[in-house]
Coordinates of N, CA and C in Angstrom, one line a residue:
X1 N 173.2 39.3 142.5 CA 173.3 40.5 141.7 C 173.6 40.1 140.2
X2 N 173.0 40.8 139.3 CA 173.0 40.5 137.9 C 174.5 40.7 137.3
X3 N 174.8 39.8 136.4 CA 175.9 40.2 135.5 C 175.4 41.1 134.5
X4 N 176.0 42.2 134.3 CA 175.5 43.2 133.3 C 176.5 43.2 132.1
X5 N 175.9 42.7 131.0 CA 176.7 42.6 129.7 C 176.3 43.7 128.7
X6 N 177.3 44.5 128.4 CA 177.1 45.5 127.4 C 177.6 45.0 126.0
X7 N 176.8 45.1 125.0 CA 177.2 44.6 123.7 C 177.5 45.8 122.8
X8 N 178.7 46.0 122.4 CA 179.1 47.3 121.8 C 180.1 47.0 120.7
X9 N 180.0 47.8 119.6 CA 181.0 47.9 118.5 C 180.5 49.1 117.7
X10 N 181.4 50.1 117.5 CA 180.9 51.4 116.9 C 180.5 51.2 115.4
X11 N 181.0 50.0 114.8 CA 180.6 49.7 113.4 C 179.2 49.2 113.4
X12 N 178.4 49.6 112.4 CA 177.0 49.1 112.3 C 177.1 47.8 111.5
X13 N 176.0 47.0 111.6 CA 175.8 45.8 110.9 C 176.7 44.7 111.3
X14 N 177.2 44.6 112.5 CA 178.1 43.5 113.0 C 177.3 42.5 113.8
X15 N 176.0 42.7 114.0 CA 175.3 41.7 114.7 C 175.0 42.0 116.2
X16 N 175.2 43.3 116.5 CA 175.0 43.7 117.9 C 173.6 43.4 118.4
X17 N 172.6 44.0 117.7 CA 171.2 43.8 118.1 C 170.7 42.4 118.1
X18 N 171.1 41.7 117.0 CA 170.8 40.2 116.9 C 171.3 39.5 118.1
X19 N 172.6 39.8 118.5 CA 173.2 39.2 119.6 C 172.5 39.6 120.9
X20 N 172.1 40.8 121.1 CA 171.5 41.3 122.3 C 170.1 40.6 122.5
X21 N 169.3 40.5 121.4 CA 168.0 39.9 121.5 C 168.1 38.4 121.7
X22 N 169.0 37.7 120.9 CA 169.0 36.3 121.0 C 169.8 35.7 122.2
X23 N 170.8 36.4 122.6 CA 171.5 36.0 123.8 C 170.5 36.2 125.0
X24 N 169.8 37.3 125.1 CA 168.8 37.5 126.2 C 167.8 36.4 126.2
X25 N 167.3 36.1 125.0 CA 166.2 35.1 124.9 C 166.8 33.7 125.3
X26 N 168.0 33.4 124.9 CA 168.6 32.1 125.2 C 168.8 32.0 126.7
X27 N 169.2 33.1 127.4 CA 169.4 33.1 128.8 C 168.1 32.9 129.5
X28 N 167.1 33.6 129.0 CA 165.7 33.5 129.6 C 165.1 32.1 129.5
X29 N 165.3 31.5 128.3 CA 164.8 30.2 128.1 C 165.5 29.2 129.0
X30 N 166.7 29.5 129.3 CA 167.5 28.7 130.3 C 167.1 29.0 131.7
X31 N 166.0 29.7 131.9 CA 165.4 30.0 133.2 C 166.3 31.0 134.0
X32 N 167.0 31.8 133.4 CA 167.8 32.9 134.0 C 166.9 34.2 133.9
X33 N 166.7 34.8 135.1 CA 166.0 36.1 135.0 C 166.8 37.1 134.3
X34 N 166.3 37.5 133.1 CA 167.0 38.4 132.2 C 166.3 39.7 131.9
X35 N 167.1 40.7 131.8 CA 166.6 42.0 131.4 C 167.3 42.5 130.2
X36 N 166.6 42.8 129.1 CA 167.2 43.3 127.9 C 167.0 44.8 127.9
X37 N 168.1 45.6 127.8 CA 168.0 47.1 127.8 C 168.3 47.6 126.4
X38 N 167.4 48.2 125.8 CA 167.6 48.7 124.5 C 168.1 50.2 124.5
X39 N 169.4 50.3 124.4 CA 170.1 51.6 124.6 C 170.4 52.3 123.2
X40 N 169.6 51.9 122.2 CA 169.8 52.4 120.8 C 168.5 53.1 120.4
X41 N 168.6 54.4 120.0 CA 167.4 55.1 119.6 C 166.7 54.5 118.4
X42 N 167.4 53.6 117.6 CA 166.7 52.9 116.5 C 165.7 51.9 117.0
X43 N 165.9 51.5 118.2 CA 165.0 50.6 118.9 C 164.7 49.2 118.2
X44 N 165.7 48.7 117.5 CA 165.6 47.5 116.8 C 165.4 46.3 117.8
X45 N 166.1 46.4 119.0 CA 165.9 45.3 120.0 C 164.5 45.3 120.5
X46 N 163.9 46.4 120.7 CA 162.5 46.6 121.2 C 161.6 45.9 120.2
X47 N 161.7 46.2 118.9 CA 160.8 45.6 117.9 C 161.2 44.1 117.7
X48 N 162.4 43.8 117.9 CA 162.9 42.4 117.7 C 162.4 41.4 118.7
X49 N 161.9 41.9 119.8 CA 161.3 41.0 120.8 C 159.7 41.1 120.7
X50 N 159.2 41.8 119.7 CA 157.8 41.9 119.4 C 157.0 43.0 120.1
X51 N 157.7 44.0 120.6 CA 157.0 45.1 121.3 C 156.6 46.2 120.3
X52 N 155.4 46.7 120.4 CA 154.9 47.8 119.6 C 155.3 49.1 120.2
X53 N 156.2 49.8 119.5 CA 156.7 51.1 120.1 C 155.6 52.1 120.3
X54 N 154.6 52.1 119.5 CA 153.5 53.1 119.6 C 152.7 52.9 120.8
X55 N 152.7 51.7 121.4 CA 151.9 51.3 122.6 C 152.7 51.6 123.9
X56 N 153.9 52.0 123.8 CA 154.7 52.2 125.0 C 154.4 53.5 125.7
X57 N 154.2 53.4 127.0 CA 154.0 54.6 127.8 C 155.3 55.3 128.1
X58 N 156.2 54.7 128.8 CA 157.5 55.2 129.1 C 158.6 54.3 128.5
X59 N 159.7 54.9 128.2 CA 160.8 54.2 127.6 C 162.1 54.4 128.4
X60 N 163.2 53.8 127.9 CA 164.4 54.0 128.6 C 164.8 55.5 128.7
X61 N 164.5 56.3 127.7 CA 164.8 57.7 127.7 C 164.2 58.4 129.0
X62 N 162.9 58.1 129.3 CA 162.3 58.7 130.5 C 163.0 58.3 131.8
X63 N 163.5 57.0 131.8 CA 164.2 56.6 133.0 C 165.6 57.2 133.1
X64 N 166.3 57.4 131.9 CA 167.7 57.9 132.0 C 167.7 59.4 132.3
X65 N 166.6 60.1 131.9 CA 166.7 61.6 132.3 C 166.1 61.8 133.7
X66 N 165.7 60.7 134.4 CA 165.3 60.8 135.8 C 163.8 61.1 136.0
X67 N 163.0 60.9 134.9 CA 161.6 61.3 135.0 C 160.8 60.1 135.7
X68 N 161.2 58.9 135.5 CA 160.6 57.7 136.1 C 161.6 56.7 136.6
X69 N 161.2 55.8 137.4 CA 162.1 54.8 137.9 C 162.2 53.6 137.0
X70 N 163.1 52.7 137.3 CA 163.3 51.5 136.4 C 162.1 50.6 136.3
X71 N 161.4 50.4 137.4 CA 160.3 49.5 137.4 C 159.1 50.0 136.5
X72 N 159.0 51.4 136.3 CA 158.0 52.0 135.5 C 158.3 51.7 134.0
X73 N 159.6 51.5 133.7 CA 160.0 51.4 132.3 C 160.0 49.9 131.8
X74 N 160.2 49.0 132.8 CA 160.4 47.5 132.4 C 159.0 47.0 132.0
X75 N 159.0 46.2 130.9 CA 157.8 45.6 130.4 C 158.1 44.1 130.1
X76 N 157.0 43.3 130.0 CA 157.1 41.9 129.8 C 157.4 41.6 128.3
X77 N 158.0 40.4 128.0 CA 158.1 40.0 126.6 C 157.3 38.7 126.4
X78 N 157.5 38.1 125.3 CA 156.8 36.8 125.0 C 157.4 35.6 125.8
X79 N 158.6 35.8 126.3 CA 159.3 34.8 127.1 C 159.2 35.1 128.6
X80 N 158.8 34.2 129.4 CA 158.4 34.4 130.8 C 159.6 35.1 131.6
X81 N 160.8 34.6 131.4 CA 161.9 35.1 132.2 C 162.6 36.3 131.6
X82 N 162.1 36.8 130.5 CA 162.7 37.9 129.8 C 161.9 39.2 129.9
X83 N 162.5 40.2 130.6 CA 161.9 41.5 130.7 C 162.6 42.5 129.8
X84 N 162.0 43.6 129.4 CA 162.7 44.5 128.5 C 162.5 46.0 129.0
X85 N 163.6 46.7 128.9 CA 163.6 48.2 129.0 C 163.6 48.7 127.6
X86 N 162.4 49.1 127.0 CA 162.3 49.4 125.6 C 162.9 50.8 125.3
X87 N 163.1 51.0 124.0 CA 163.6 52.3 123.5 C 162.7 52.8 122.4
X88 N 162.9 54.1 122.1 CA 162.1 54.7 121.0 C 163.0 55.9 120.5
X89 N 162.6 56.5 119.5 CA 163.4 57.5 118.8 C 163.7 58.7 119.7
X90 N 162.9 59.0 120.8 CA 163.2 60.1 121.7 C 164.6 60.0 122.4
X91 N 165.1 58.7 122.5 CA 166.4 58.5 123.1 C 167.5 59.3 122.4
X92 N 167.3 59.6 121.2 CA 168.3 60.4 120.4 C 168.6 61.7 121.1
X93 N 167.6 62.2 121.8 CA 167.8 63.5 122.5 C 168.6 63.5 123.8
X94 N 168.9 62.2 124.2 CA 169.6 62.1 125.5 C 170.9 62.8 125.6
X95 N 171.8 62.7 124.5 CA 173.1 63.4 124.6 C 173.0 64.9 124.8
X96 N 172.0 65.5 124.1 CA 171.8 67.0 124.2 C 171.2 67.3 125.5
X97 N 170.2 66.6 125.9 CA 169.5 66.9 127.2 C 170.5 66.8 128.4
X98 N 171.4 65.9 128.3 CA 172.3 65.6 129.5 C 173.6 66.4 129.5
X99 N 173.8 67.2 128.4 CA 175.1 67.9 128.2 C 175.6 68.6 129.4
X100 N 174.7 69.4 130.1 CA 175.2 70.2 131.2 C 175.1 69.5 132.6
X101 N 174.6 68.3 132.6 CA 174.4 67.6 133.9 C 175.7 66.9 134.3
X102 N 176.0 67.0 135.6 CA 177.2 66.3 136.2 C 176.8 64.8 136.3
X103 N 177.7 63.9 136.2 CA 177.5 62.5 136.3 C 176.7 62.0 135.2
X104 N 176.7 62.7 134.0 CA 175.8 62.2 132.9 C 176.2 60.8 132.4
X105 N 177.5 60.4 132.6 CA 177.9 59.1 132.1 C 177.3 58.0 133.0
X106 N 176.8 58.4 134.2 CA 176.3 57.3 135.1 C 174.8 57.2 135.2
X107 N 174.1 57.9 134.2 CA 172.6 57.9 134.3 C 172.0 56.5 134.2
X108 N 172.6 55.6 133.3 CA 172.0 54.3 133.2 C 172.4 53.4 134.4
X109 N 173.6 53.6 134.9 CA 173.9 52.8 136.1 C 173.0 53.2 137.3
X110 N 172.7 54.5 137.5 CA 171.8 54.9 138.5 C 170.4 54.4 138.3
X111 N 170.0 54.3 137.1 CA 168.6 53.8 136.8 C 168.5 52.3 137.1
X112 N 169.6 51.5 136.8 CA 169.6 50.1 137.0 C 169.8 49.6 138.4
X113 N 170.5 50.4 139.2 CA 170.9 50.0 140.5 C 169.8 49.4 141.4
X114 N 168.6 50.1 141.4 CA 167.5 49.5 142.3 C 167.0 48.1 141.8
X115 N 167.2 47.8 140.5 CA 166.7 46.5 140.0 C 167.7 45.4 139.8
X116 N 169.0 45.7 140.1 CA 170.1 44.8 139.7 C 170.0 43.5 140.4
X117 N 169.3 43.5 141.6 CA 169.2 42.2 142.3 C 168.0 41.4 141.8
X118 N 167.2 42.0 141.0 CA 166.0 41.2 140.5 C 166.3 40.3 139.3
X119 N 167.5 40.4 138.8 CA 167.9 39.7 137.6 C 169.2 38.9 137.8
X120 N 169.3 37.8 136.9 CA 170.6 37.1 136.9 C 171.5 37.8 135.8
X121 N 170.9 38.2 134.7 CA 171.6 38.8 133.6 C 170.9 40.1 133.2
X122 N 171.7 41.1 132.9 CA 171.2 42.3 132.2 C 172.0 42.5 131.0
X123 N 171.3 42.5 129.8 CA 172.0 42.6 128.5 C 171.7 44.0 127.9
X124 N 172.7 44.8 127.6 CA 172.5 46.1 127.1 C 172.9 46.2 125.6
X125 N 172.0 46.6 124.7 CA 172.3 46.8 123.3 C 172.6 48.2 123.1
X126 N 173.8 48.5 122.5 CA 174.3 49.8 122.3 C 174.1 50.3 120.8
X127 N 174.0 51.7 120.7 CA 174.0 52.2 119.3 C 175.3 52.0 118.6
X128 N 175.3 52.1 117.2 CA 176.6 51.9 116.5 C 177.4 53.1 116.5
X129 N 177.8 53.6 117.7 CA 178.7 54.8 117.8 C 179.3 54.8 119.2
X130 N 180.3 55.6 119.4 CA 180.9 55.7 120.8 C 180.3 57.0 121.4
X131 N 179.0 57.1 121.4 CA 178.3 58.3 121.9 C 178.2 58.2 123.5
X132 N 177.5 59.2 124.0 CA 177.3 59.2 125.5 C 176.4 58.0 125.9
X133 N 175.5 57.5 125.0 CA 174.7 56.4 125.3 C 175.6 55.1 125.5
X134 N 176.6 54.9 124.6 CA 177.5 53.8 124.7 C 178.4 53.9 125.9
X135 N 178.8 55.1 126.2 CA 179.6 55.4 127.4 C 178.8 55.0 128.7
X136 N 177.5 55.4 128.7 CA 176.6 55.0 129.8 C 176.5 53.5 130.0
X137 N 176.3 52.8 128.8 CA 176.2 51.4 128.9 C 177.5 50.7 129.4
X138 N 178.6 51.2 129.0 CA 179.9 50.6 129.4 C 180.2 51.0 130.9
X139 N 179.6 52.1 131.3 CA 179.8 52.5 132.8 C 178.9 51.7 133.7
X140 N 177.8 51.3 133.1 CA 176.8 50.5 133.9 C 177.2 49.0 134.0
X141 N 177.9 48.5 133.0 CA 178.2 47.1 132.8 C 179.3 46.6 133.7
X142 N 179.4 45.3 133.8 CA 180.7 44.7 134.4 C 181.3 43.8 133.3
X143 N 180.7 43.7 132.1 CA 181.4 42.9 131.1 C 181.0 43.5 129.7
X144 N 182.0 43.6 128.9 CA 181.8 44.1 127.5 C 181.9 42.9 126.5
X145 N 180.9 42.7 125.7 CA 180.9 41.7 124.7 C 181.0 42.4 123.3
X146 N 182.0 42.1 122.5 CA 182.2 42.7 121.3 C 181.9 41.8 120.1
X147 N 180.8 42.1 119.3 CA 180.6 41.3 118.1 C 181.5 41.7 117.0
X148 N 182.1 40.7 116.3 CA 183.0 41.0 115.2 C 182.6 40.3 114.0
X149 N 182.2 41.0 113.0 CA 181.7 40.3 111.8 C 182.9 39.8 111.0
X150 N 182.7 38.6 110.4 CA 183.8 37.9 109.6 C 183.8 38.4 108.2
X151 N 184.2 39.7 108.0 CA 184.3 40.4 106.7 C 185.5 41.2 106.7
X152 N 185.8 41.7 105.4 CA 187.0 42.6 105.3 C 186.9 43.7 106.3
X153 N 188.1 44.2 106.8 CA 188.2 45.3 107.7 C 187.5 45.1 109.0
X154 N 187.3 43.8 109.4 CA 186.6 43.6 110.6 C 187.3 44.2 111.8
X155 N 188.6 44.1 111.9 CA 189.4 44.5 113.0 C 189.6 46.0 113.0
X156 N 189.3 46.6 111.8 CA 189.6 48.1 111.7 C 188.6 48.9 112.6
X157 N 189.1 49.8 113.3 CA 188.3 50.6 114.2 C 188.1 50.0 115.6
X158 N 188.5 48.7 115.7 CA 188.4 48.0 117.0 C 189.3 48.6 118.0
X159 N 190.5 49.1 117.6 CA 191.4 49.8 118.5 C 190.7 51.0 119.2
X160 N 189.9 51.7 118.5 CA 189.1 52.8 119.0 C 188.2 52.4 120.1
X161 N 187.5 51.2 119.9 CA 186.6 50.7 120.9 C 187.4 50.2 122.2
X162 N 188.5 49.6 121.9 CA 189.3 49.1 123.1 C 189.9 50.3 123.8
X163 N 190.2 51.4 123.1 CA 190.7 52.6 123.8 C 189.6 53.2 124.7
X164 N 188.4 53.2 124.2 CA 187.2 53.7 124.9 C 187.0 52.9 126.2
X165 N 187.1 51.5 125.9 CA 187.0 50.6 127.0 C 188.0 50.9 128.1
X166 N 189.3 51.0 127.7 CA 190.3 51.2 128.7 C 190.2 52.6 129.4
X167 N 189.7 53.6 128.7 CA 189.5 54.9 129.3 C 188.4 54.8 130.4
X168 N 187.3 54.1 130.1 CA 186.2 53.9 131.0 C 186.6 53.1 132.2
X169 N 187.4 52.0 131.9 CA 187.8 51.1 133.0 C 188.8 51.9 134.0
X170 N 189.6 52.7 133.4 CA 190.5 53.4 134.3 C 189.9 54.6 135.1
X171 N 188.7 55.1 134.6 CA 188.1 56.2 135.2 C 186.7 55.9 135.8
X172 N 185.7 55.7 134.9 CA 184.4 55.6 135.4 C 184.0 54.3 136.0
X173 N 184.6 53.2 135.5 CA 184.1 51.9 135.9 C 185.3 50.9 136.0
X174 N 186.0 50.9 137.1 CA 187.2 50.0 137.2 C 186.8 48.5 137.2
X175 N 185.5 48.2 137.4 CA 185.0 46.8 137.5 C 184.7 46.2 136.1
X176 N 184.9 47.0 135.0 CA 184.5 46.5 133.7 C 185.6 45.6 133.1
X177 N 185.1 44.4 132.7 CA 186.0 43.5 132.0 C 185.5 43.2 130.6
X178 N 186.3 42.4 129.9 CA 185.8 42.0 128.5 C 185.3 40.6 128.6
X179 N 184.0 40.4 128.4 CA 183.3 39.1 128.4 C 183.9 38.3 127.3
X180 N 184.1 38.9 126.1 CA 184.6 38.1 125.0 C 184.4 38.8 123.7
X181 N 185.1 38.3 122.7 CA 184.9 38.7 121.3 C 184.0 37.6 120.6
X182 N 182.9 38.0 120.0 CA 182.0 37.1 119.4 C 182.1 37.2 117.9
X183 N 182.5 36.1 117.2 CA 182.6 36.1 115.7 C 181.2 35.9 115.1
X184 N 180.7 36.9 114.4 CA 179.4 36.8 113.8 C 179.5 36.7 112.3
X185 N 178.4 36.3 111.6 CA 178.3 36.1 110.2 C 179.4 35.2 109.7
X186 N 179.7 34.2 110.4 CA 180.8 33.3 110.1 C 180.3 32.3 109.0
X187 N 181.1 32.2 108.0 CA 180.8 31.3 106.9 C 182.0 30.3 106.7
X188 N 181.8 29.1 107.2 CA 183.0 28.2 107.3 C 183.4 27.8 105.9
X189 N 182.6 28.1 104.8 CA 183.1 27.8 103.5 C 184.1 28.8 102.9
X190 N 184.2 29.9 103.5 CA 185.1 31.0 103.0 C 186.4 31.1 103.7
X191 N 187.5 31.3 103.0 CA 188.8 31.5 103.6 C 188.7 32.8 104.5
X192 N 188.0 33.8 104.0 CA 187.9 35.1 104.8 C 187.5 34.9 106.2
X193 N 186.4 34.2 106.4 CA 185.9 33.9 107.8 C 187.0 33.3 108.7
X194 N 187.7 32.3 108.1 CA 188.7 31.7 108.9 C 189.9 32.6 109.2
X195 N 190.2 33.5 108.2 CA 191.3 34.4 108.3 C 190.9 35.4 109.4
X196 N 189.7 35.9 109.4 CA 189.3 36.9 110.5 C 189.3 36.2 111.9
X197 N 188.9 35.0 111.9 CA 188.9 34.2 113.2 C 190.3 34.1 113.7
X198 N 191.2 33.8 112.8 CA 192.7 33.6 113.1 C 193.3 35.0 113.6
X199 N 192.9 36.0 112.9 CA 193.4 37.4 113.3 C 192.9 37.8 114.7
X200 N 191.6 37.5 114.9 CA 191.0 37.9 116.2 C 191.7 37.1 117.3
X201 N 191.9 35.8 117.1 CA 192.6 34.9 118.1 C 194.0 35.4 118.4
X202 N 194.7 35.8 117.3 CA 196.1 36.3 117.5 C 196.1 37.5 118.3
X203 N 195.1 38.4 118.1 CA 195.1 39.7 118.8 C 194.5 39.6 120.2
X204 N 193.4 38.8 120.3 CA 192.6 38.8 121.6 C 192.9 37.5 122.4
X205 N 193.6 36.6 121.8 CA 193.9 35.3 122.5 C 192.7 34.6 123.0
X206 N 192.7 34.3 124.3 CA 191.6 33.5 124.9 C 190.3 34.2 125.1
X207 N 190.3 35.5 124.7 CA 189.0 36.3 124.9 C 188.0 36.0 123.8
X208 N 188.4 35.3 122.7 CA 187.5 35.0 121.6 C 186.6 33.8 122.1
X209 N 185.3 34.0 122.0 CA 184.4 32.9 122.4 C 184.6 31.7 121.4
X210 N 184.4 30.6 122.0 CA 184.4 29.3 121.2 C 183.2 29.3 120.2
X211 N 182.1 29.8 120.7 CA 180.9 29.8 119.8 C 181.1 30.9 118.7
X212 N 180.7 30.5 117.5 CA 180.7 31.5 116.4 C 179.2 31.5 115.9
X213 N 178.8 32.7 115.4 CA 177.4 32.8 114.9 C 177.5 32.8 113.4
X214 N 176.8 31.8 112.8 CA 176.9 31.6 111.4 C 176.0 32.6 110.6
X215 N 176.4 32.7 109.3 CA 175.5 33.4 108.4 C 174.2 32.5 108.3
X216 N 173.1 33.0 108.6 CA 171.9 32.2 108.6 C 170.6 33.0 108.2
X217 N 170.0 32.5 107.2 CA 168.8 33.2 106.6 C 167.7 33.4 107.7
X218 N 167.5 32.3 108.5 CA 166.4 32.4 109.5 C 166.7 33.4 110.5
X219 N 167.9 33.6 110.9 CA 168.4 34.6 111.8 C 168.1 36.0 111.3
X220 N 168.2 36.2 110.0 CA 167.9 37.5 109.4 C 166.4 37.8 109.3
X221 N 165.7 36.7 109.2 CA 164.2 36.9 109.0 C 163.5 37.1 110.4
X222 N 164.0 36.6 111.4 CA 163.3 36.6 112.7 C 162.8 38.0 113.2
X223 N 163.7 39.0 113.1 CA 163.3 40.3 113.6 C 162.0 40.9 112.9
X224 N 161.8 40.6 111.6 CA 160.7 41.1 110.9 C 159.4 40.5 111.4
X225 N 159.5 39.4 112.1 CA 158.3 38.7 112.8 C 158.2 39.1 114.3
X226 N 159.1 39.9 114.7 CA 159.1 40.4 116.1 C 159.4 39.2 117.1
X227 N 160.3 38.3 116.6 CA 160.6 37.1 117.5 C 162.1 36.9 117.6
X228 N 162.6 36.5 118.7 CA 164.0 36.0 118.8 C 164.0 34.7 118.0
X229 N 165.2 34.3 117.5 CA 165.3 33.2 116.7 C 164.9 31.9 117.4
X230 N 165.0 31.9 118.7 CA 164.5 30.7 119.5 C 163.0 30.4 119.4
X231 N 162.3 31.5 119.2 CA 160.8 31.3 119.0 C 160.5 31.2 117.5
X232 N 161.3 31.8 116.7 CA 161.0 31.8 115.2 C 161.3 30.4 114.6
X233 N 162.5 29.9 114.9 CA 163.0 28.6 114.4 C 164.0 28.1 115.3
X234 N 163.5 27.4 116.3 CA 164.4 26.9 117.4 C 165.5 25.8 116.9
X235 N 165.2 25.2 115.8 CA 166.1 24.2 115.3 C 167.2 24.8 114.3
X236 N 167.1 26.0 114.0 CA 168.0 26.6 113.0 C 169.4 26.7 113.6
X237 N 170.4 26.8 112.7 CA 171.8 26.9 113.2 C 172.0 28.2 114.0
X238 N 171.3 29.2 113.6 CA 171.4 30.5 114.4 C 170.9 30.3 115.8
X239 N 169.8 29.6 116.0 CA 169.2 29.4 117.4 C 170.2 28.6 118.2
X240 N 170.7 27.5 117.6 CA 171.6 26.6 118.3 C 172.9 27.4 118.7
X241 N 173.4 28.3 117.8 CA 174.6 29.0 118.2 C 174.4 30.0 119.3
X242 N 173.2 30.6 119.4 CA 173.0 31.5 120.5 C 172.7 30.8 121.9
X243 N 172.2 29.6 121.8 CA 172.1 28.7 123.0 C 173.5 28.4 123.4
X244 N 174.3 28.1 122.5 CA 175.7 27.7 122.8 C 176.5 28.9 123.4
X245 N 176.2 30.1 122.9 CA 176.8 31.3 123.5 C 176.4 31.5 124.9
X246 N 175.0 31.4 125.1 CA 174.5 31.5 126.5 C 175.1 30.5 127.4
X247 N 175.3 29.3 127.0 CA 175.8 28.3 127.8 C 177.3 28.6 128.2
X248 N 178.0 29.1 127.2 CA 179.4 29.5 127.4 C 179.5 30.6 128.5
X249 N 178.6 31.6 128.4 CA 178.5 32.7 129.3 C 178.1 32.2 130.7
X250 N 177.1 31.3 130.8 CA 176.7 30.8 132.1 C 177.7 29.9 132.8
X251 N 178.4 29.1 132.0 CA 179.3 28.1 132.6 C 180.7 28.7 132.9
X252 N 181.1 29.8 132.2 CA 182.4 30.3 132.5 C 182.2 31.8 132.9
X253 N 183.0 32.2 133.9 CA 183.0 33.6 134.1 C 184.0 34.2 133.1
X254 N 183.6 34.3 131.8 CA 184.5 34.6 130.7 C 184.9 36.0 130.7
X255 N 185.4 36.6 131.8 CA 185.7 38.0 131.8 C 187.2 38.1 131.9
X256 N 187.8 38.7 130.9 CA 189.3 39.0 131.0 C 189.5 40.5 130.8
X257 N 190.8 40.8 130.6 CA 191.2 42.2 130.4 C 191.8 42.3 129.0
X258 N 191.8 43.5 128.5 CA 192.5 43.8 127.2 C 193.3 45.1 127.4

């Protein structure tokens, strides 16, 4: 049965999609059967792995409203072991469409249940908000990975995310743990990056991943070429760091509580 990792932080620009795409790619290149689920209507993870949104027949939206099954939505990527549940702008209508439905928080879990044994890892990219889509992702997952950018106010708003996590854990999904806090945009030349790392470790203790994701130009360029960093520049610091993160996730059951 797959480990289902939900990547969430309601702040935008913290490296959520970059992490979803590149962690998925690193796991797949490590010969783990991996499914990337793009749960964000902006669909940046979909284009980030080279899929053309205009060519898609069915997307995650059609699966989550119950129109089609998971296998109809899953498509191949450029990496053999990496499959994708793509997204498109219509996913923005999910919240409104599901408003009157019972069990609306469990739509993604129900969609994934029939395919959960086909994969070793399922990685879910969330929108930058604590919307019904994010609640669905956290309800479907068994591990929450929180990217934290090494910038001013990094920890601000995190208590809201932890609150949502605790609410979902106590109600909708008792099996949800925290996979870890991932420090992104880390610049070892600045005091600020080290200060944020120290603050995160004081607050989250051993939940902070040993791997940090550096500020890296190549990492920023890769999505515009529709490639994970491992295909775009496998020797870049960004690629090495996501391999390191994948290794950390594969070798440790890095799931704790907060």
